[in-house]
Short mmCIF file of C-alpha atoms and ligand atoms in Angstrom, two decimals:
data_model
loop_
_atom_site.label_atom_id
_atom_site.label_comp_id
_atom_site.label_asym_id
_atom_site.label_seq_id
_atom_site.Cartn_x
_atom_site.Cartn_y
_atom_site.Cartn_z
CA MET Q 413 10.67 101.36 149.33
CA ALA Q 414 11.60 103.95 152.05
CA THR Q 415 14.97 103.43 153.45
CA ALA Q 416 16.86 105.00 156.29
CA THR Q 417 20.25 104.41 157.69
CA ALA Q 418 20.30 103.09 161.42
CA ARG Q 419 22.97 103.53 164.11
CA ASN Q 420 24.74 100.40 163.35
CA GLY Q 421 25.33 101.50 159.75
CA SER Q 422 22.94 98.86 158.43
CA THR Q 423 20.03 100.05 156.26
CA ALA Q 424 16.30 99.75 157.43
CA THR Q 425 13.98 99.25 154.74
CA ALA Q 426 10.08 99.12 154.79
CA TRP Q 427 9.06 95.63 154.52
CA ARG Q 428 6.06 94.23 152.75
CA ASN Q 429 4.75 90.72 152.48
CA TRP Q 430 4.05 88.74 149.14
CA ALA Q 431 0.34 89.65 149.07
CA GLY Q 432 0.93 93.13 149.95
CA ASN Q 433 -1.42 93.16 152.86
CA VAL Q 434 1.13 93.43 155.73
CA THR Q 435 3.92 96.12 155.90
CA ALA Q 436 6.36 96.77 158.63
CA THR Q 437 9.09 99.42 159.39
CA PRO Q 438 12.00 97.65 161.29
CA THR Q 439 14.39 99.90 163.06
CA ARG Q 440 17.23 97.99 161.50
CA VAL Q 441 17.74 95.19 159.03
CA VAL Q 442 20.47 92.69 159.19
CA THR Q 443 21.62 89.90 156.94
CA PRO Q 444 24.14 87.80 158.99
CA ALA Q 445 26.38 85.59 156.80
CA SER Q 446 27.26 83.23 159.67
CA VAL Q 447 25.59 81.77 162.66
CA GLY Q 448 28.13 83.87 164.92
CA GLU Q 449 27.08 87.07 163.16
CA LEU Q 450 23.44 86.05 164.03
CA GLN Q 451 24.12 85.31 167.45
CA GLU Q 452 25.94 88.77 167.91
CA ALA Q 453 22.64 90.39 166.19
CA VAL Q 454 20.45 89.00 168.70
CA ARG Q 455 22.69 89.94 171.71
CA ARG Q 456 23.00 93.61 170.47
CA ALA Q 457 19.30 93.80 169.99
CA ALA Q 458 18.55 92.64 173.30
CA GLU Q 459 21.02 95.11 174.85
CA ASP Q 460 19.55 97.83 172.86
CA GLY Q 461 15.89 96.85 173.90
CA LEU Q 462 14.80 95.90 170.45
CA ARG Q 463 12.92 92.96 169.34
CA VAL Q 464 14.13 90.58 166.65
CA LYS Q 465 12.32 88.90 164.01
CA ALA Q 466 13.75 86.51 161.28
CA VAL Q 467 11.90 86.61 157.92
CA GLY Q 468 11.74 84.17 155.06
CA THR Q 469 10.40 85.36 151.75
CA GLY Q 470 7.49 87.15 153.19
CA HIS Q 471 4.84 84.46 151.77
CA SER Q 472 2.68 84.61 154.98
CA PHE Q 473 -0.54 86.48 154.77
CA THR Q 474 -0.47 87.21 158.65
CA ALA Q 475 1.91 89.61 160.20
CA ALA Q 476 3.79 86.51 161.65
CA ALA Q 477 7.19 88.01 160.23
CA ALA Q 478 6.42 91.75 160.79
CA THR Q 479 8.60 93.55 163.33
CA ASP Q 480 9.38 97.24 164.29
CA GLY Q 481 12.82 95.94 165.86
CA VAL Q 482 15.56 94.13 164.05
CA LEU Q 483 14.57 92.32 160.95
CA VAL Q 484 16.80 89.50 160.13
CA ARG Q 485 17.02 88.66 156.55
CA PRO Q 486 17.82 85.10 155.42
CA GLN Q 487 19.74 85.25 152.23
CA ALA Q 488 23.16 84.93 153.42
CA LEU Q 489 22.56 81.81 155.57
CA ALA Q 490 21.42 79.58 152.72
CA GLY Q 491 22.84 76.47 151.06
CA ILE Q 492 23.18 72.61 151.63
CA ARG Q 493 25.59 71.88 154.51
CA SER Q 494 25.60 68.07 154.30
CA ILE Q 495 23.75 65.08 153.04
CA ASP Q 496 23.95 61.74 155.09
CA ARG Q 497 22.91 59.01 152.72
CA ALA Q 498 23.10 56.38 155.20
CA ALA Q 499 20.64 58.25 157.58
CA GLY Q 500 18.60 59.53 154.75
CA THR Q 501 18.93 63.02 155.80
CA VAL Q 502 19.98 66.56 154.31
CA THR Q 503 21.11 69.49 156.51
CA VAL Q 504 20.41 72.82 155.20
CA ALA Q 505 20.93 76.49 156.23
CA ALA Q 506 17.72 78.13 157.51
CA GLY Q 507 17.52 80.60 154.72
CA THR Q 508 17.63 78.23 152.00
CA ALA Q 509 14.62 78.41 149.40
CA LEU Q 510 12.66 75.37 148.95
CA LYS Q 511 13.14 75.47 145.30
CA ASP Q 512 16.80 75.42 145.98
CA LEU Q 513 16.74 72.62 148.16
CA ASN Q 514 14.41 70.53 145.93
CA ARG Q 515 16.70 71.15 142.88
CA ALA Q 516 19.64 70.22 144.67
CA LEU Q 517 18.19 67.19 146.13
CA ALA Q 518 16.87 65.94 142.56
CA ALA Q 519 20.52 66.50 141.28
CA GLU Q 520 21.69 64.08 144.06
CA GLY Q 521 19.03 61.58 143.20
CA LEU Q 522 16.97 62.38 146.55
CA SER Q 523 13.55 64.05 147.40
CA LEU Q 524 11.51 65.23 150.33
CA THR Q 525 8.36 62.95 150.67
CA ASN Q 526 5.72 65.62 150.54
CA MET Q 527 5.41 69.33 149.90
CA GLY Q 528 3.05 72.33 149.39
CA ASP Q 529 1.96 74.22 146.06
CA ILE Q 530 4.73 76.38 145.62
CA MET Q 531 8.50 76.35 146.38
CA GLU Q 532 9.42 80.15 146.74
CA GLN Q 533 9.48 80.08 150.56
CA THR Q 534 12.56 79.58 152.90
CA VAL Q 535 12.76 76.26 154.64
CA SER Q 536 12.77 77.99 158.07
CA GLY Q 537 9.75 80.01 157.12
CA ALA Q 538 7.85 77.27 155.55
CA THR Q 539 8.25 75.06 158.49
CA SER Q 540 7.61 77.70 161.18
CA THR Q 541 4.15 78.12 160.08
CA GLY Q 542 3.29 74.54 159.36
CA THR Q 543 3.37 74.77 155.64
CA HIS Q 544 1.77 71.57 154.15
CA GLY Q 545 0.69 69.90 150.89
CA THR Q 546 -1.82 67.15 150.74
CA GLY Q 547 -1.32 63.42 152.09
CA ARG Q 548 -2.91 60.35 153.17
CA ASP Q 549 0.21 59.01 155.12
CA SER Q 550 2.58 61.82 154.74
CA ALA Q 551 2.29 65.04 156.58
CA SER Q 552 3.56 68.55 156.53
CA ILE Q 553 7.19 69.92 155.63
CA ALA Q 554 7.94 70.33 159.40
CA ALA Q 555 6.89 66.90 160.20
CA GLN Q 556 9.86 65.79 158.00
CA ILE Q 557 12.42 67.55 160.27
CA ARG Q 558 14.70 65.22 162.02
CA ALA Q 559 16.98 67.94 163.68
CA LEU Q 560 17.41 71.68 163.87
CA GLU Q 561 19.56 74.18 165.34
CA LEU Q 562 18.08 77.42 167.06
CA VAL Q 563 19.59 80.59 168.37
CA THR Q 564 17.79 81.43 171.50
CA ALA Q 565 17.05 84.91 173.22
CA ASP Q 566 20.49 84.69 175.08
CA GLY Q 567 22.37 84.27 172.09
CA ARG Q 568 23.06 80.65 172.56
CA LEU Q 569 22.82 77.90 169.82
CA LEU Q 570 20.92 74.81 170.70
CA THR Q 571 21.11 71.83 168.73
CA CYS Q 572 17.86 69.87 168.98
CA SER Q 573 16.66 66.55 167.90
CA GLN Q 574 14.67 63.58 169.48
CA LYS Q 575 17.91 62.76 171.63
CA GLU Q 576 19.09 66.29 172.34
CA ASN Q 577 17.03 69.08 173.74
CA SER Q 578 14.02 67.07 172.87
CA GLU Q 579 11.21 69.32 174.11
CA VAL Q 580 12.55 72.24 172.03
CA PHE Q 581 12.77 70.07 169.06
CA SER Q 582 9.27 68.78 169.31
CA ALA Q 583 7.97 72.48 169.72
CA ALA Q 584 10.39 74.29 167.57
CA ARG Q 585 9.45 72.37 164.24
CA VAL Q 586 6.32 74.64 164.00
CA GLY Q 587 7.61 77.63 166.21
CA ILE Q 588 5.99 80.58 164.47
CA GLY Q 589 9.27 82.43 165.11
CA ALA Q 590 8.42 82.50 168.85
CA LEU Q 591 11.20 80.20 170.27
CA GLY Q 592 14.34 81.52 168.60
CA ILE Q 593 16.02 82.01 165.34
CA VAL Q 594 16.45 78.67 163.27
CA THR Q 595 19.69 78.47 161.57
CA ALA Q 596 19.70 75.08 160.30
CA ILE Q 597 17.23 72.24 159.54
CA THR Q 598 17.86 68.41 158.98
CA PHE Q 599 15.13 66.86 156.87
CA ALA Q 600 14.52 63.26 156.23
CA VAL Q 601 14.96 62.48 152.55
CA GLU Q 602 14.38 59.58 150.34
CA PRO Q 603 15.68 58.28 146.93
CA LEU Q 604 14.00 60.29 144.10
CA PHE Q 605 10.78 58.61 142.89
CA PHE Q 606 8.15 59.40 140.24
CA LEU Q 607 4.61 60.55 140.89
CA THR Q 608 1.83 60.25 138.44
CA ALA Q 609 -0.68 62.98 138.47
CA ARG Q 610 -4.22 62.68 137.45
CA GLU Q 611 -6.33 65.63 137.13
CA GLU Q 612 -9.93 65.38 136.39
CA PRO Q 613 -12.84 67.60 136.48
CA MET Q 614 -15.52 66.33 138.73
CA GLY Q 615 -19.11 67.45 139.92
CA PHE Q 616 -19.27 69.05 143.51
CA GLU Q 617 -21.93 66.28 144.66
CA ARG Q 618 -19.91 63.49 143.38
CA VAL Q 619 -16.48 64.76 145.01
CA THR Q 620 -17.93 65.39 148.38
CA ALA Q 621 -20.07 61.99 148.41
CA GLU Q 622 -17.06 60.18 147.26
CA PHE Q 623 -14.48 62.28 149.36
CA GLU Q 624 -13.42 59.49 151.90
CA GLU Q 625 -12.99 56.85 148.95
CA HIS Q 626 -10.85 59.28 146.96
CA PHE Q 627 -8.70 59.97 150.13
CA ALA Q 628 -8.22 56.48 151.07
CA GLU Q 629 -7.29 55.29 147.44
CA ASN Q 630 -4.66 57.97 146.76
CA GLU Q 631 -1.41 59.01 148.34
CA HIS Q 632 -2.20 62.54 147.87
CA PHE Q 633 -5.75 63.71 146.93
CA GLU Q 634 -6.97 67.22 146.73
CA PHE Q 635 -9.72 69.21 145.00
CA TYR Q 636 -10.67 72.62 144.11
CA TRP Q 637 -14.33 73.99 144.08
CA PHE Q 638 -15.40 76.69 141.91
CA PRO Q 639 -17.94 78.78 143.98
CA HIS Q 640 -21.04 79.76 142.14
CA THR Q 641 -20.75 76.60 140.29
CA GLY Q 642 -21.30 72.93 140.85
CA ASN Q 643 -17.87 72.14 139.28
CA CYS Q 644 -14.72 70.83 140.79
CA ASN Q 645 -11.22 70.06 139.79
CA THR Q 646 -9.62 66.77 141.38
CA LYS Q 647 -5.92 66.07 141.63
CA ARG Q 648 -4.58 62.54 142.49
CA ASN Q 649 -0.96 61.99 142.85
CA ASN Q 650 0.51 58.57 143.28
CA ARG Q 651 3.92 56.86 143.13
CA SER Q 652 4.85 55.05 139.95
CA GLN Q 653 7.63 53.45 138.10
CA GLY Q 654 7.96 56.39 135.67
CA PRO Q 655 9.42 57.23 133.31
CA ALA Q 656 8.98 60.74 133.44
CA ALA Q 657 5.96 62.01 131.14
CA PRO Q 658 5.45 65.67 131.88
CA PRO Q 659 2.86 67.57 130.11
CA GLY Q 660 3.89 68.66 126.58
CA PRO Q 661 5.26 72.10 126.17
CA VAL Q 662 2.14 73.23 124.70
CA SER Q 663 -0.46 71.58 126.92
CA GLY Q 664 1.59 72.28 129.96
CA TRP Q 665 1.68 75.91 129.01
CA ILE Q 666 -1.98 76.25 128.30
CA GLU Q 667 -3.05 74.73 131.66
CA ASP Q 668 -0.28 75.95 133.86
CA GLU Q 669 0.56 79.25 132.41
CA LEU Q 670 -2.39 80.57 130.46
CA LEU Q 671 -5.42 79.07 132.30
CA SER Q 672 -3.80 79.10 135.84
CA ASN Q 673 -1.81 82.21 135.62
CA GLY Q 674 -2.17 84.48 132.53
CA LEU Q 675 -6.10 83.98 131.69
CA PHE Q 676 -6.65 83.52 135.40
CA GLN Q 677 -5.28 87.00 136.11
CA ALA Q 678 -7.35 88.71 133.37
CA VAL Q 679 -10.42 87.12 134.62
CA ASN Q 680 -9.90 88.17 138.11
CA THR Q 681 -9.13 91.64 136.97
CA LEU Q 682 -12.38 91.83 135.21
CA GLY Q 683 -14.21 90.29 138.18
CA ARG Q 684 -12.79 92.81 140.56
CA ALA Q 685 -13.91 95.62 138.29
CA VAL Q 686 -17.47 94.14 137.61
CA PRO Q 687 -18.27 91.51 140.27
CA ALA Q 688 -21.55 90.72 138.68
CA THR Q 689 -19.67 88.89 136.12
CA ILE Q 690 -17.81 86.39 138.22
CA PRO Q 691 -20.54 83.64 138.44
CA ALA Q 692 -20.79 83.58 134.51
CA ILE Q 693 -16.95 83.70 134.32
CA ALA Q 694 -16.71 80.70 137.10
CA ARG Q 695 -18.83 78.73 135.02
CA VAL Q 696 -16.70 78.98 132.01
CA ALA Q 697 -13.23 78.98 133.70
CA SER Q 698 -14.23 75.81 135.75
CA ARG Q 699 -15.10 73.82 132.48
CA ALA Q 700 -12.02 75.27 130.64
CA LEU Q 701 -9.65 72.73 132.76
CA SER Q 702 -9.48 69.34 131.20
CA ALA Q 703 -8.69 65.75 132.41
CA ARG Q 704 -4.86 65.16 132.09
CA THR Q 705 -2.31 62.55 133.40
CA TYR Q 706 1.42 63.20 133.72
CA THR Q 707 4.34 61.79 135.61
CA ASP Q 708 7.40 63.44 136.98
CA ILE Q 709 9.66 63.78 139.88
CA PRO Q 710 7.88 64.96 143.10
CA TYR Q 711 8.61 68.69 143.34
CA ARG Q 712 7.46 69.19 139.59
CA VAL Q 713 4.07 67.54 140.49
CA PHE Q 714 3.48 68.95 143.78
CA THR Q 715 4.22 72.41 143.04
CA SER Q 716 3.52 75.14 140.36
CA PRO Q 717 4.19 78.72 139.94
CA ARG Q 718 1.55 81.14 141.51
CA ARG Q 719 1.87 84.39 139.66
CA VAL Q 720 -1.67 85.90 140.41
CA ARG Q 721 -1.62 87.57 143.78
CA PHE Q 722 -4.28 86.80 146.40
CA VAL Q 723 -5.00 86.81 150.13
CA GLU Q 724 -5.90 83.42 151.70
CA MET Q 725 -7.37 81.94 154.66
CA GLU Q 726 -7.19 78.21 155.61
CA TYR Q 727 -8.57 76.11 158.33
CA ALA Q 728 -7.53 72.88 159.50
CA LEU Q 729 -10.69 70.72 160.56
CA PRO Q 730 -11.02 67.39 161.91
CA ARG Q 731 -11.26 65.17 158.65
CA GLU Q 732 -14.69 63.73 159.23
CA ALA Q 733 -16.13 67.39 159.30
CA VAL Q 734 -14.64 68.63 156.03
CA VAL Q 735 -17.47 67.79 153.79
CA GLU Q 736 -20.21 69.24 156.06
CA ALA Q 737 -18.21 72.34 156.19
CA LEU Q 738 -17.61 72.70 152.46
CA ARG Q 739 -21.34 72.19 152.01
CA GLU Q 740 -22.14 74.89 154.51
CA LEU Q 741 -19.69 77.20 152.74
CA ARG Q 742 -21.49 76.64 149.48
CA THR Q 743 -24.79 77.36 150.92
CA THR Q 744 -23.50 80.38 152.68
CA VAL Q 745 -22.02 81.69 149.29
CA ASP Q 746 -25.16 80.81 147.29
CA ARG Q 747 -27.39 82.70 149.78
CA SER Q 748 -25.20 85.79 149.90
CA ARG Q 749 -24.21 88.55 147.60
CA LEU Q 750 -20.56 87.41 147.71
CA ARG Q 751 -18.78 87.11 144.47
CA ILE Q 752 -15.84 84.83 144.49
CA SER Q 753 -13.56 84.40 141.52
CA PHE Q 754 -10.98 82.09 143.07
CA PRO Q 755 -11.48 78.25 143.71
CA VAL Q 756 -11.65 76.76 147.15
CA GLU Q 757 -8.94 74.13 147.87
CA VAL Q 758 -9.43 71.11 149.90
CA ARG Q 759 -6.54 69.04 151.11
CA THR Q 760 -5.68 66.47 153.84
CA ALA Q 761 -2.89 65.65 156.34
CA PRO Q 762 -2.47 62.70 158.79
CA ALA Q 763 -2.37 63.52 162.48
CA ASP Q 764 1.28 64.50 163.62
CA ASP Q 765 3.04 64.98 167.01
CA ILE Q 766 4.13 68.57 166.74
CA PRO Q 767 2.39 70.80 169.41
CA LEU Q 768 1.37 73.69 167.35
CA SER Q 769 1.00 71.81 163.93
CA THR Q 770 -2.39 72.36 162.41
CA ALA Q 771 -2.61 68.62 162.22
CA SER Q 772 -1.49 67.91 165.84
CA GLY Q 773 -2.89 64.84 167.27
CA ARG Q 774 -5.76 64.64 164.68
CA ASP Q 775 -6.52 63.50 161.17
CA THR Q 776 -7.05 66.53 159.32
CA ALA Q 777 -8.54 68.26 156.32
CA TYR Q 778 -7.99 71.77 155.10
CA ILE Q 779 -10.27 74.19 153.46
CA ALA Q 780 -8.58 77.27 151.85
CA VAL Q 781 -10.46 80.43 150.83
CA HIS Q 782 -8.99 82.96 148.55
CA MET Q 783 -9.54 86.39 147.24
CA TYR Q 784 -7.94 88.28 144.38
CA ARG Q 785 -5.52 90.98 145.64
CA GLY Q 786 -7.20 94.31 145.93
CA THR Q 787 -10.81 92.79 146.26
CA PRO Q 788 -12.57 93.28 149.75
CA TYR Q 789 -12.23 89.91 151.44
CA ARG Q 790 -13.38 90.58 154.89
CA ALA Q 791 -17.14 89.46 154.48
CA TYR Q 792 -16.18 86.34 152.72
CA PHE Q 793 -13.44 85.24 155.02
CA THR Q 794 -15.78 86.23 158.19
CA ALA Q 795 -18.41 84.02 156.92
CA ALA Q 796 -16.09 81.27 156.25
CA GLU Q 797 -14.29 81.54 159.57
CA ARG Q 798 -17.56 81.32 161.35
CA ILE Q 799 -18.13 77.92 159.74
CA PHE Q 800 -14.65 76.65 160.30
CA THR Q 801 -14.40 77.69 163.93
CA ALA Q 802 -17.83 76.07 164.62
CA HIS Q 803 -16.12 72.73 163.47
CA GLY Q 804 -13.24 73.27 165.96
CA GLY Q 805 -10.99 74.61 163.14
CA ARG Q 806 -7.38 75.51 163.62
CA PRO Q 807 -6.21 78.47 161.38
CA HIS Q 808 -2.99 78.10 159.28
CA TRP Q 809 -0.42 80.31 161.25
CA GLY Q 810 0.61 82.07 157.91
CA LYS Q 811 -2.94 82.74 156.65
CA VAL Q 812 -5.29 85.41 157.42
CA HIS Q 813 -7.47 84.72 160.63
CA THR Q 814 -8.83 86.47 163.59
CA ARG Q 815 -8.25 84.06 166.41
CA ASP Q 816 -6.63 84.61 169.59
CA ALA Q 817 -4.94 82.69 172.36
CA GLU Q 818 -7.96 82.06 174.30
CA TYR Q 819 -9.49 80.23 171.13
CA LEU Q 820 -6.53 78.68 170.29
CA SER Q 821 -5.75 77.29 173.69
CA ARG Q 822 -9.03 75.35 173.33
CA VAL Q 823 -8.42 73.86 170.00
CA TYR Q 824 -4.81 72.75 170.43
CA PRO Q 825 -4.62 70.35 173.50
CA ARG Q 826 -0.66 71.01 173.65
CA PHE Q 827 -1.06 74.73 173.64
CA GLY Q 828 0.07 75.24 177.25
CA GLU Q 829 3.23 73.05 176.55
CA PHE Q 830 4.31 75.45 173.84
CA THR Q 831 3.62 78.63 175.91
CA ALA Q 832 5.57 77.15 178.77
CA LEU Q 833 8.67 76.29 176.69
CA ARG Q 834 8.33 79.93 175.33
CA ASP Q 835 8.17 81.33 178.80
CA ARG Q 836 11.41 79.62 179.53
CA LEU Q 837 13.30 80.20 176.55
CA ASP Q 838 12.38 83.85 175.61
CA PRO Q 839 10.87 85.28 179.08
CA ASP Q 840 11.50 88.88 177.75
CA ARG Q 841 9.89 88.20 174.47
CA VAL Q 842 12.94 89.19 172.36
CA PHE Q 843 11.23 87.36 169.42
CA GLY Q 844 7.90 88.78 170.33
CA ASN Q 845 5.58 90.98 167.91
CA ASP Q 846 1.94 92.01 167.79
CA TYR Q 847 0.93 88.75 166.03
CA LEU Q 848 2.30 86.57 168.71
CA ARG Q 849 0.87 88.77 171.27
CA ARG Q 850 -2.40 88.03 169.87
CA VAL Q 851 -2.21 84.22 169.02
CA LEU Q 852 0.14 83.25 172.05
CA GLY Q 853 -0.74 85.66 174.62
CA ALA Q 854 1.44 88.26 176.33
C1 FAD K 261 1.38 81.79 146.71
C2 FAD K 261 1.45 81.19 147.98
C3 FAD K 261 1.24 79.88 147.93
C4 FAD K 261 1.24 79.13 149.31
N1 FAD K 261 1.06 77.71 149.31
C5 FAD K 261 0.91 77.22 150.53
C6 FAD K 261 0.78 75.78 150.55
O1 FAD K 261 0.56 74.99 149.58
N2 FAD K 261 0.74 75.12 151.84
C7 FAD K 261 0.69 75.91 152.89
O2 FAD K 261 0.56 75.29 154.06
N3 FAD K 261 1.12 77.20 153.00
C8 FAD K 261 1.17 77.96 151.77
N4 FAD K 261 1.55 79.30 151.67
C9 FAD K 261 1.93 79.86 153.01
C10 FAD K 261 3.28 79.95 152.97
O3 FAD K 261 3.88 78.78 152.84
C11 FAD K 261 3.58 80.27 154.59
O4 FAD K 261 3.03 81.43 155.03
C12 FAD K 261 5.12 80.17 154.99
O5 FAD K 261 5.36 80.41 156.10
C13 FAD K 261 5.99 81.39 154.28
O6 FAD K 261 7.14 81.09 154.22
P1 FAD K 261 8.25 82.31 154.14
O7 FAD K 261 9.63 81.62 153.91
O8 FAD K 261 7.96 83.27 153.17
O9 FAD K 261 8.32 82.89 155.59
P2 FAD K 261 7.63 84.26 156.13
O10 FAD K 261 6.29 84.42 155.81
O11 FAD K 261 8.70 85.42 155.67
O12 FAD K 261 7.86 84.03 157.81
C14 FAD K 261 6.97 83.06 158.20
C15 FAD K 261 7.20 83.02 159.71
O13 FAD K 261 8.44 82.07 159.90
C16 FAD K 261 9.21 82.96 160.70
N5 FAD K 261 10.63 82.72 160.37
C17 FAD K 261 11.28 82.69 159.08
N6 FAD K 261 12.44 82.47 159.32
C18 FAD K 261 12.67 82.12 160.48
C19 FAD K 261 13.98 81.61 161.23
N7 FAD K 261 15.11 81.47 160.53
N8 FAD K 261 13.68 81.26 162.48
C20 FAD K 261 12.72 81.34 162.99
N9 FAD K 261 11.46 81.80 162.53
C21 FAD K 261 11.64 82.20 161.21
C22 FAD K 261 8.97 84.41 160.74
O14 FAD K 261 9.24 85.10 161.84
C23 FAD K 261 7.44 84.10 160.63
O15 FAD K 261 6.91 83.89 161.79
C24 FAD K 261 1.47 79.89 150.37
C25 FAD K 261 1.70 81.22 150.37
C26 FAD K 261 1.71 81.96 149.12
C27 FAD K 261 1.88 83.41 149.07
#
């Protein structure tokens, strides 16, 4: 990584996201160890005419976190601040990694209600782009926020909840870094519970025909479809009495490490070198997974390691449109010369009340398409995006898409509410970057 010493003595370092498809060269990099230091860094940047951007762990596939100004690293603003058992809340510093939060909560006999597929991200980075898992009744991680603290463009610290600065609270839960730098988040938590996961291979026709039933009968339903095949893998997670019965060390290792990570990596590398092999490999790979049932505490069921690097696009659709959109995607892939080695993931979320949440005001289902890192992805993503946007889709803020403010203002009824607040809180666009200019407008 290239490094250069900037005028305040801090070291500027070329920055790259997890997928490696976004790089940036900030003028300086700061790692504030207190909220006061962060406020000072924001004030100094404004004085120097530099823009400011907080990054998490760089797990976004978009340039949401990229900056040529001052890059604020999260590492020194991390850890649990307090737990309020009576209120059922935990307050954490914004740079805390989700994995550290989950483990600390479990040690206290507590848990978040729902989470995404991995837990490497920071709490602030994950919530800022609307990171979600799958749920019938429980929504994204941001929807579990009860209060937050934000440093605004003038260096002030705002405390926000439904009772205090409620308009800022409402929008800043999914703020894409546009409203200020989040310094702490208070999440709703509940007593630790068990989830029983049932993974089961199922044919495409059956899953799509029965989608609404699987959705209605399970607290958390999702499935993966393997392109070039009629095969899917379904996952149903429901609360149970326990006790914990995780996959045995050998079967867990075979499914999670070998099939999902090690072998998957080898298969993708072969597919990248010789794309014509992909359909045959997909047929074998999609049959290699077998049905299994296991029970564990929530984060061990919801999340798993993802060691194979990829780029991803994900759109939120009205739930009633998802099956039709997926069928259209299958037809498009079948009729094309595309060779896709990654499964397509389908998840759900109930409507929420966050202006820029992808599930804002509508019951939602997500379709995510992936491509192995280093494989050309534009043709596939363009074809998929055409289908998703025809259904009024909303792109995940942290995943590849080509939409701009004009489109987004049509699919988010509360878009204007968010941009008006941004105009008030950050009129000079101290927290701006090229990505925000595209998706929110100047
Ligand atoms: C392997 C993998 C698996 C994934 N799984 C899922 C999944 O299951 N579900 C899902 O929805 N998404 C998923 N994602 C996407 C990912 O959760 C989001 O892109 C998330 O935003 C990344 O968090 P981060 O900490 O890396 O933040 P970054 O990507 O570094 O930053 C994201 C945004 O947050 C802003 N931000 C960061 N910190 C602050 C702060 N303190 N104050 C204000 N703004 C801030 C940044 O400026 C930027 O705009 C996955 C990504 C990868 C690579």
